Coordinates of N, CA and C in Angstrom, one line a residue:
X1 N -19.5 -18.2 -5.8 CA -18.2 -17.7 -5.1 C -17.1 -18.1 -6.4
X2 N -16.3 -17.2 -6.6 CA -15.2 -17.4 -7.7 C -13.8 -18.2 -7.1
X3 N -13.1 -18.9 -7.9 CA -11.9 -19.5 -7.3 C -10.8 -18.4 -7.6
X4 N -10.3 -18.0 -6.4 CA -9.1 -16.9 -6.8 C -7.8 -17.6 -7.4
X5 N -7.3 -17.0 -8.4 CA -5.8 -17.5 -8.9 C -4.9 -17.5 -7.8
X6 N -4.0 -18.4 -7.9 CA -3.1 -19.0 -6.8 C -1.9 -17.5 -6.9
X7 N -1.6 -17.1 -7.9 CA -0.5 -15.9 -8.1 C -1.1 -14.8 -7.3
X8 N -2.6 -14.4 -7.3 CA -3.2 -13.4 -6.4 C -3.0 -13.6 -5.3
X9 N -3.3 -14.9 -4.7 CA -3.1 -15.2 -3.1 C -1.5 -15.1 -2.7
X10 N -0.8 -15.5 -3.5 CA 0.6 -15.2 -3.2 C 0.9 -13.9 -2.9
X11 N 0.5 -13.1 -3.8 CA 0.8 -11.5 -3.9 C 0.3 -11.1 -2.7
X12 N -1.1 -11.3 -2.2 CA -1.7 -10.9 -1.2 C -1.1 -11.3 0.2
X13 N -0.6 -12.6 0.0 CA 0.2 -13.1 1.2 C 1.1 -12.5 1.6
X14 N 1.9 -11.9 0.5 CA 3.2 -11.1 0.9 C 2.6 -9.5 1.4
X15 N 1.6 -9.2 1.1 CA 1.1 -7.7 1.4 C 0.7 -7.9 2.7
X16 N 0.0 -9.1 3.1 CA -0.4 -9.1 4.6 C 1.1 -9.3 5.3
X17 N 1.9 -10.2 4.9 CA 3.0 -10.3 5.7 C 3.7 -8.8 6.0
X18 N 3.4 -8.1 5.1 CA 4.2 -6.8 5.2 C 3.6 -5.8 6.4
X19 N 2.4 -6.4 7.0 CA 1.8 -5.8 8.3 C 2.7 -5.8 9.4
X20 N 4.0 -6.9 9.4 CA 4.7 -6.7 10.3 C 5.6 -5.4 10.5
X21 N 5.5 -4.8 9.8 CA 6.2 -3.5 9.9 C 5.5 -2.3 10.7
X22 N 4.4 -1.9 10.3 CA 3.7 -1.4 11.2 C 3.4 -1.9 12.4
X23 N 3.0 -3.2 12.6 CA 2.9 -4.0 14.1 C 4.1 -3.8 14.8
X24 N 5.2 -4.1 14.3 CA 6.6 -3.6 14.9 C 6.8 -2.3 15.4
X25 N 6.5 -1.6 14.4 CA 6.5 0.1 14.7 C 6.0 0.3 15.9
X26 N 4.6 -0.1 16.0 CA 3.8 0.2 17.0 C 4.0 -0.3 18.5
X27 N 4.4 -1.5 17.9 CA 4.9 -2.4 19.4 C 6.3 -2.2 20.1
X28 N 7.2 -1.9 19.1 CA 8.7 -2.1 19.9 C 9.6 -1.0 19.5
X29 N 9.4 0.0 18.5 CA 10.2 0.9 18.3 C 9.4 2.3 18.8
X30 N 10.4 2.9 19.6 CA 9.8 4.3 20.2 C 10.2 5.4 19.0
X31 N 11.4 5.2 18.4 CA 11.7 6.0 17.4 C 11.3 5.6 15.8
X32 N 11.1 6.5 15.0 CA 10.7 6.3 13.6 C 11.9 5.9 12.8
X33 N 13.2 6.4 13.3 CA 14.4 6.1 12.4 C 14.9 4.8 12.5
X34 N 14.5 3.9 13.3 CA 14.8 2.5 13.6 C 13.9 1.7 12.4
X35 N 12.8 1.7 12.4 CA 12.1 1.2 11.2 C 12.4 1.8 10.0
X36 N 12.4 3.0 9.8 CA 12.8 3.7 8.6 C 13.8 3.3 8.1
X37 N 14.9 3.1 8.8 CA 16.3 2.5 8.2 C 16.1 1.3 7.9
X38 N 15.4 0.6 8.6 CA 15.2 -1.1 8.0 C 14.5 -1.1 6.7
X39 N 13.3 -0.4 6.8 CA 12.7 -0.1 5.5 C 13.5 0.4 4.2
X40 N 14.4 1.3 4.5 CA 15.3 1.9 3.2 C 16.3 1.0 3.0
X41 N 16.9 0.2 3.9 CA 17.6 -1.0 3.4 C 17.1 -1.9 2.5
X42 N 15.6 -2.4 3.1 CA 15.1 -3.6 2.4 C 14.8 -2.6 0.9
X43 N 14.3 -1.5 0.7 CA 14.1 -0.9 -0.6 C 15.4 -0.8 -1.3
X44 N 16.5 -0.2 -0.9 CA 17.5 -0.4 -1.7 C 18.0 -1.8 -2.5
X45 N 17.9 -2.7 -1.4 CA 18.0 -4.0 -2.0 C 17.1 -4.4 -2.9
X46 N 15.7 -4.3 -2.6 CA 14.9 -4.4 -3.8 C 14.7 -3.8 -5.2
X47 N 15.4 -2.5 -5.0 CA 15.4 -1.8 -6.1 C 16.7 -2.1 -7.2
X48 N 17.9 -2.6 -6.3 CA 18.9 -3.1 -6.9 C 18.7 -4.6 -7.5
X49 N 18.0 -5.3 -7.2 CA 17.6 -6.7 -7.9 C 16.6 -6.0 -9.2
X50 N 15.9 -5.1 -8.9 CA 15.0 -4.8 -10.0 C 15.8 -4.2 -11.2
X51 N 16.9 -3.4 -10.8 CA 17.8 -2.8 -11.8 C 18.7 -4.0 -12.6
X52 N 19.1 -4.8 -11.8 CA 19.9 -5.8 -12.1 C 19.4 -7.0 -12.9
X53 N 18.1 -7.3 -12.8 CA 17.3 -8.2 -13.3 C 17.0 -7.6 -14.7
X54 N 16.8 -6.5 -15.0 CA 16.6 -5.9 -16.3 C 17.6 -5.5 -17.1
X55 N 18.8 -5.8 -16.5 CA 20.2 -5.7 -17.2 C 20.7 -6.8 -17.6
X56 N 20.5 -8.1 -17.0 CA 21.1 -9.3 -17.1 C 20.0 -10.5 -17.4
X57 N 19.6 -10.7 -18.7 CA 18.9 -12.1 -19.1 C 18.9 -13.1 -18.1
X58 N 19.9 -13.5 -17.8 CA 20.0 -14.8 -16.9 C 19.5 -14.4 -15.7
X59 N 19.6 -13.4 -14.8 CA 19.2 -13.0 -13.4 C 17.6 -12.8 -13.8
X60 N 17.2 -12.1 -14.9 CA 15.9 -12.1 -15.3 C 15.2 -13.6 -15.3
X61 N 15.9 -14.4 -15.8 CA 15.1 -15.7 -16.0 C 14.8 -16.5 -14.6
X62 N 16.2 -16.3 -13.8 CA 16.1 -17.0 -12.4 C 15.2 -16.3 -11.7
X63 N 14.9 -14.7 -11.4 CA 14.1 -14.1 -10.9 C 12.4 -14.5 -11.5
X64 N 12.3 -14.5 -12.3 CA 11.1 -15.0 -12.9 C 10.5 -16.2 -12.6
X65 N 11.6 -17.2 -12.6 CA 11.4 -18.4 -12.4 C 11.2 -18.6 -10.9
X66 N 12.0 -17.8 -10.1 CA 11.9 -18.2 -8.6 C 10.4 -17.4 -8.1
X67 N 10.1 -16.4 -8.6 CA 8.9 -15.8 -8.2 C 7.7 -15.9 -9.4
X68 N 7.5 -16.8 -10.1 CA 6.7 -16.9 -11.1 C 5.4 -17.1 -10.6
X69 N 5.1 -17.5 -9.1 CA 3.8 -17.8 -8.6 C 3.0 -16.6 -8.0
X70 N 4.1 -15.4 -8.0 CA 3.3 -14.2 -7.7 C 3.4 -13.0 -8.4
X71 N 4.1 -13.2 -9.6 CA 4.5 -12.0 -10.6 C 3.3 -11.9 -11.6
X72 N 2.9 -10.5 -11.9 CA 2.1 -10.4 -13.0 C 2.9 -10.5 -14.4
X73 N 2.2 -10.3 -15.4 CA 2.9 -10.5 -16.9 C 3.6 -9.3 -16.8
X74 N 3.5 -8.2 -16.6 CA 4.1 -6.7 -17.0 C 5.5 -6.8 -15.8
X75 N 5.2 -7.3 -14.8 CA 6.4 -7.4 -13.9 C 7.5 -8.6 -14.5
X76 N 7.0 -9.4 -14.9 CA 7.9 -10.6 -15.8 C 8.7 -10.0 -16.9
X77 N 7.8 -8.9 -17.4 CA 8.7 -8.4 -18.7 C 9.4 -7.0 -18.1
X78 N 9.7 -6.8 -17.0 CA 10.6 -5.7 -16.5 C 10.1 -4.6 -15.7
X79 N 8.6 -4.5 -15.6 CA 7.9 -3.3 -14.8 C 8.3 -3.6 -13.4
X80 N 8.7 -2.6 -12.7 CA 8.6 -2.5 -11.2 C 7.6 -3.5 -10.4
X81 N 8.3 -4.4 -9.3 CA 7.0 -5.2 -8.9 C 6.3 -4.4 -7.7
X82 N 5.1 -5.2 -7.5 CA 4.4 -4.5 -6.4 C 5.2 -4.7 -5.1
X83 N 5.9 -5.5 -4.9 CA 6.7 -5.5 -3.6 C 7.6 -4.3 -3.3
X84 N 8.1 -4.0 -4.5 CA 8.9 -2.9 -4.4 C 8.0 -1.4 -4.2
X85 N 7.4 -1.3 -5.1 CA 6.2 -0.2 -4.9 C 5.6 -0.3 -3.2
X86 N 5.2 -1.6 -2.8 CA 4.9 -1.6 -1.3 C 5.9 -1.0 -0.2
X87 N 7.0 -1.4 -0.6 CA 8.1 -0.7 0.2 C 8.3 0.6 0.3
X88 N 8.2 1.0 -0.8 CA 8.2 2.6 -1.2 C 7.4 3.3 -0.5
X89 N 6.1 2.7 -0.8 CA 4.8 3.3 0.2 C 4.9 3.4 1.5
X90 N 5.4 2.5 2.0 CA 5.8 2.3 3.3 C 6.9 3.3 4.1
X91 N 7.8 3.5 3.5 CA 8.7 4.4 3.7 C 8.2 5.9 3.7
X92 N 7.7 6.2 2.6 CA 7.1 7.4 2.3 C 6.2 7.6 3.6
X93 N 5.2 7.0 4.0 CA 4.3 7.0 5.0 C 4.8 7.2 6.3
X94 N 5.8 6.0 6.5 CA 6.5 6.3 7.9 C 7.4 7.6 8.1
X95 N 7.8 8.2 7.1 CA 8.7 9.4 7.0 C 7.8 10.5 7.2
X96 N 6.9 11.0 6.5 CA 5.8 11.9 6.5 C 4.8 12.1 7.4
X97 N 4.7 11.1 8.4 CA 3.5 11.2 9.3 C 3.9 10.5 10.5
X98 N 3.5 11.1 11.6 CA 3.8 10.6 13.1 C 3.2 9.3 13.1
X99 N 3.5 8.5 14.1 CA 3.3 7.0 14.3 C 1.8 6.8 14.4
X100 N 1.2 7.5 15.1 CA -0.2 7.3 15.4 C -1.2 7.3 14.0
X101 N -0.5 8.0 13.0 CA -1.2 8.2 11.8 C -0.6 7.2 10.6
X102 N 0.8 6.8 10.7 CA 1.6 6.1 9.8 C 1.0 4.8 9.9
X103 N 0.7 4.2 11.2 CA 0.7 2.7 11.3 C -0.7 2.5 10.8
X104 N -1.9 3.1 11.3 CA -3.1 2.7 10.2 C -2.9 3.0 9.0
X105 N -2.4 3.8 8.3 CA -2.3 4.1 6.9 C -1.7 3.0 6.4
X106 N -0.8 2.2 7.1 CA 0.2 1.2 6.6 C -0.9 0.0 6.8
X107 N -1.5 -0.2 7.6 CA -2.6 -1.4 7.8 C -3.7 -1.3 6.7
X108 N -3.9 0.1 6.4 CA -5.3 0.3 5.5 C -4.5 -0.7 4.1
X109 N -3.4 -0.3 3.9 CA -2.7 -1.0 2.8 C -2.3 -2.4 2.8
X110 N -1.4 -2.7 3.9 CA -1.3 -4.2 4.0 C -2.6 -5.2 4.2
X111 N -3.5 -4.8 5.1 CA -4.7 -5.7 5.4 C -5.6 -5.2 4.2
X112 N -6.1 -4.0 4.6 CA -7.3 -3.5 3.8 C -7.2 -3.9 2.1
X113 N -6.0 -3.5 1.5 CA -5.9 -3.8 -0.1 C -5.9 -5.2 -0.2
X114 N -5.3 -6.2 0.7 CA -5.0 -7.4 0.3 C -6.4 -8.2 0.3
X115 N -7.4 -7.8 1.5 CA -8.5 -8.5 1.8 C -9.7 -7.9 0.6
X116 N -9.5 -6.7 0.1 CA -10.3 -6.0 -1.0 C -10.0 -6.7 -2.4
X117 N -8.8 -7.2 -2.6 CA -8.6 -8.1 -3.8 C -8.9 -9.6 -3.9
X118 N -8.7 -9.9 -2.7 CA -9.2 -11.5 -2.7 C -10.6 -11.8 -2.4
X119 N -11.3 -10.8 -1.7 CA -12.9 -10.8 -1.6 C -13.6 -10.5 -2.9
X120 N -12.9 -9.4 -3.5 CA -13.4 -8.8 -4.8 C -13.3 -10.0 -5.9
X121 N -12.2 -10.7 -6.0 CA -12.2 -11.6 -7.0 C -13.0 -12.9 -6.6
X122 N -13.1 -13.2 -5.3 CA -13.7 -14.5 -5.1 C -15.5 -14.3 -4.9
X123 N -15.6 -12.8 -4.4 CA -17.3 -12.7 -4.6 C -17.4 -11.4 -5.3
X124 N -17.3 -11.3 -6.5 CA -17.1 -10.1 -7.6 C -18.5 -9.6 -7.7
X125 N -18.9 -8.5 -6.9 CA -20.2 -7.5 -6.9 C -19.8 -6.1 -7.0
X126 N -20.5 -5.6 -8.0 CA -20.1 -4.1 -8.1 C -19.2 -3.7 -8.9
X127 N -18.8 -4.0 -10.0 CA -17.3 -3.8 -10.8 C -17.2 -2.3 -11.2
X128 N -15.9 -1.8 -10.6 CA -15.6 -0.4 -11.3 C -14.2 -0.5 -11.7
X129 N -14.1 -0.6 -13.3 CA -12.8 -0.9 -13.8 C -12.4 -2.7 -13.6
X130 N -11.1 -2.8 -13.1 CA -11.0 -4.1 -12.6 C -11.4 -4.6 -11.1
X131 N -12.1 -3.5 -10.4 CA -12.1 -3.8 -9.0 C -13.6 -3.9 -8.6
X132 N -13.9 -4.5 -7.5 CA -15.0 -4.7 -7.1 C -15.6 -4.1 -5.8
X133 N -16.6 -3.4 -5.7 CA -17.3 -2.9 -4.6 C -17.3 -3.9 -3.5
X134 N -17.6 -4.9 -3.6 CA -17.8 -6.2 -2.3 C -16.4 -6.3 -1.8
X135 N -15.3 -6.2 -2.5 CA -13.9 -6.4 -2.2 C -13.6 -5.2 -1.5
X136 N -13.7 -4.0 -1.8 CA -13.5 -2.7 -1.2 C -14.2 -2.7 0.4
X137 N -15.5 -2.9 0.3 CA -16.2 -3.0 1.7 C -15.7 -3.7 2.6
X138 N -15.1 -5.0 2.0 CA -14.8 -6.0 2.9 C -13.6 -5.5 3.5
X139 N -12.6 -5.2 2.5 CA -11.4 -4.4 2.9 C -11.4 -3.4 4.0
X140 N -12.2 -2.6 3.8 CA -12.7 -1.5 4.6 C -12.9 -2.0 6.0
X141 N -13.8 -2.7 6.3 CA -14.1 -3.2 7.5 C -13.1 -4.3 8.2
X142 N -12.4 -4.8 7.4 CA -11.2 -5.7 8.1 C -10.1 -5.3 8.6
X143 N -9.7 -4.1 7.8 CA -8.5 -3.3 8.1 C -9.1 -2.4 9.0
X144 N -10.4 -1.8 9.2 CA -10.6 -1.1 10.3 C -10.8 -1.8 11.5
X145 N -11.1 -3.1 11.6 CA -11.1 -3.9 12.6 C -9.8 -3.9 13.3
X146 N -8.6 -4.1 12.4 CA -7.4 -4.6 12.9 C -7.0 -3.3 13.7
X147 N -7.2 -2.0 12.8 CA -6.5 -0.8 13.5 C -7.4 -0.4 14.5
X148 N -8.5 -0.5 14.9 CA -9.2 -0.3 16.4 C -8.7 -1.4 17.2
X149 N -8.3 -2.6 17.1 CA -7.7 -3.3 18.1 C -6.3 -2.7 18.5
X150 N -5.4 -2.4 17.5 CA -4.4 -1.9 17.9 C -4.0 -0.4 18.2
X151 N -5.3 0.4 18.0 CA -5.3 1.7 18.3 C -4.7 2.3 19.5
X152 N -4.0 3.0 19.9 CA -3.9 3.7 21.2 C -4.1 5.2 21.3
X153 N -4.1 6.1 20.6 CA -4.3 7.4 20.7 C -5.4 8.3 19.7
X154 N -5.5 7.5 18.8 CA -6.3 8.5 17.7 C -7.7 8.1 17.7
X155 N -8.9 8.8 17.7 CA -10.1 8.8 17.8 C -10.7 7.8 16.6
X156 N -11.7 7.1 17.1 CA -12.4 6.3 16.1 C -12.9 6.9 14.9
X157 N -13.4 8.3 14.9 CA -14.1 8.8 13.7 C -13.0 9.0 12.9
X158 N -11.6 9.6 13.2 CA -10.4 9.6 12.6 C -9.9 8.6 11.8
X159 N -9.9 7.3 12.5 CA -9.6 6.0 11.9 C -10.8 5.8 10.6
X160 N -11.9 5.7 11.1 CA -13.1 5.4 10.0 C -13.1 6.4 8.8
X161 N -12.7 7.6 9.2 CA -12.6 8.2 7.8 C -11.1 7.7 6.8
X162 N -10.2 7.5 7.6 CA -9.0 7.1 6.8 C -9.1 5.6 6.3
X163 N -10.0 4.5 6.8 CA -10.4 3.6 6.3 C -11.4 3.7 5.0
X164 N -12.3 4.9 5.0 CA -13.2 5.0 3.8 C -12.3 5.5 2.9
X165 N -11.3 6.5 2.9 CA -10.7 6.9 2.2 C -9.6 6.2 1.6
X166 N -8.9 5.4 2.3 CA -8.2 4.3 1.8 C -8.8 3.1 0.8
X167 N -10.2 2.7 0.8 CA -10.9 2.0 0.0 C -11.4 2.6 -1.2
X168 N -11.5 4.0 -1.0 CA -11.8 4.8 -2.1 C -10.8 4.9 -3.2
X169 N -9.7 5.0 -2.5 CA -8.4 5.0 -3.3 C -8.0 3.8 -3.9
X170 N -8.4 2.6 -3.3 CA -8.1 1.2 -3.5 C -9.0 1.0 -4.9
X171 N -10.3 1.2 -5.0 CA -11.2 1.1 -6.1 C -11.1 2.0 -7.4
X172 N -10.9 3.1 -7.0 CA -10.7 4.0 -8.3 C -9.4 3.8 -9.1
X173 N -9.8 3.9 -10.4 CA -8.4 3.6 -11.1 C -7.6 4.8 -11.4
X174 N -6.3 4.8 -10.6 CA -5.4 6.2 -10.7 C -4.0 5.4 -11.6
X175 N -3.2 6.4 -12.1 CA -2.3 5.9 -12.7 C -0.9 5.8 -11.8
X176 N -1.3 6.2 -10.6 CA 0.0 6.1 -9.6 C -0.4 4.8 -8.9
X177 N 0.4 4.0 -8.5 CA 0.3 2.7 -8.0 C -0.3 2.6 -6.7
X178 N -1.0 2.2 -6.2 CA -1.9 2.2 -5.1 C -1.2 2.0 -4.1
X179 N -0.1 1.1 -4.0 CA 0.8 1.0 -2.9 C 1.3 2.3 -2.2
X180 N 1.4 3.2 -3.0 CA 1.7 4.7 -2.9 C 0.5 5.4 -2.5
X181 N -0.4 5.5 -3.1 CA -1.3 6.3 -3.2 C -2.3 5.8 -1.8
X182 N -2.6 4.7 -1.3 CA -3.6 4.3 -0.4 C -2.8 4.7 1.1
X183 N -1.7 4.4 1.4 CA -1.3 4.9 2.8 C -1.2 6.5 2.8
X184 N -0.5 6.9 1.6 CA -0.2 8.5 1.8 C -1.7 9.6 1.6
X185 N -2.5 9.2 1.0 CA -3.6 9.9 0.9 C -4.6 9.5 2.0
X186 N -4.8 8.2 2.5 CA -5.5 8.0 3.7 C -4.9 8.7 5.2
X187 N -3.6 8.8 5.0 CA -2.7 9.3 6.2 C -2.9 10.8 6.3
X188 N -3.1 11.4 5.2 CA -3.3 12.9 4.9 C -4.7 13.2 5.2
X189 N -5.7 12.4 5.0 CA -7.3 12.3 5.5 C -7.3 12.3 6.8
X190 N -6.7 11.3 7.5 CA -6.7 11.4 9.2 C -5.9 12.3 9.7
X191 N -4.6 12.8 9.3 CA -4.1 14.0 10.1 C -4.7 15.2 10.0
X192 N -5.6 15.3 8.9 CA -6.6 16.7 8.3 C -7.8 16.4 9.6
X193 N -8.4 15.1 9.5 CA -9.4 15.0 10.5 C -9.1 15.0 11.9
X194 N -7.8 14.6 12.1 CA -7.2 14.7 13.5 C -7.1 16.1 14.2
X195 N -7.1 17.1 13.2 CA -6.8 18.3 13.5 C -7.8 19.0 13.9
X196 N -9.0 18.4 13.1 CA -10.4 19.3 13.1 C -11.3 18.7 14.6
X197 N -11.0 17.4 15.2 CA -11.7 16.7 16.0 C -10.8 17.0 17.2

């Protein structure tokens, strides 16, 4: 078992914390507009910080110092942070899918991707690019367990297909940030499968 770097643990802790959005959505909000409005406000704030830190060197130094423990080198140099991509992914998923599809799709991102990264680095077996099959399998099963616990109306088969697609997207190297591709593509797969069954 390998030791996982602190910055990766911090990054994935933020990812896991983001599970609060789908959990709140399924537990407390009848209408998607409420959770969507909240996510939009957070994303606007996040993008504003991204723009300002790239225009002001002092702010950039403060930002990098404050979040040093979870930033990757490219993010320190001005690339959009994973947290901002995560919020964008959650917004798009919430907007385009009904709640029953959007919630598991978001969980596959927040829970599945987090555990895939941590376990993949701790127990690196079967490498594909920079990812590990061991992590993807762990992410698949852990996120599927969470989704099955909170599931209300979707068939287990549909959720299982969504989990497999999510972890397949997580492991293959794509140019588009996986905070966007994981929930959107797994959501599409579940919606298509749900219409078939």
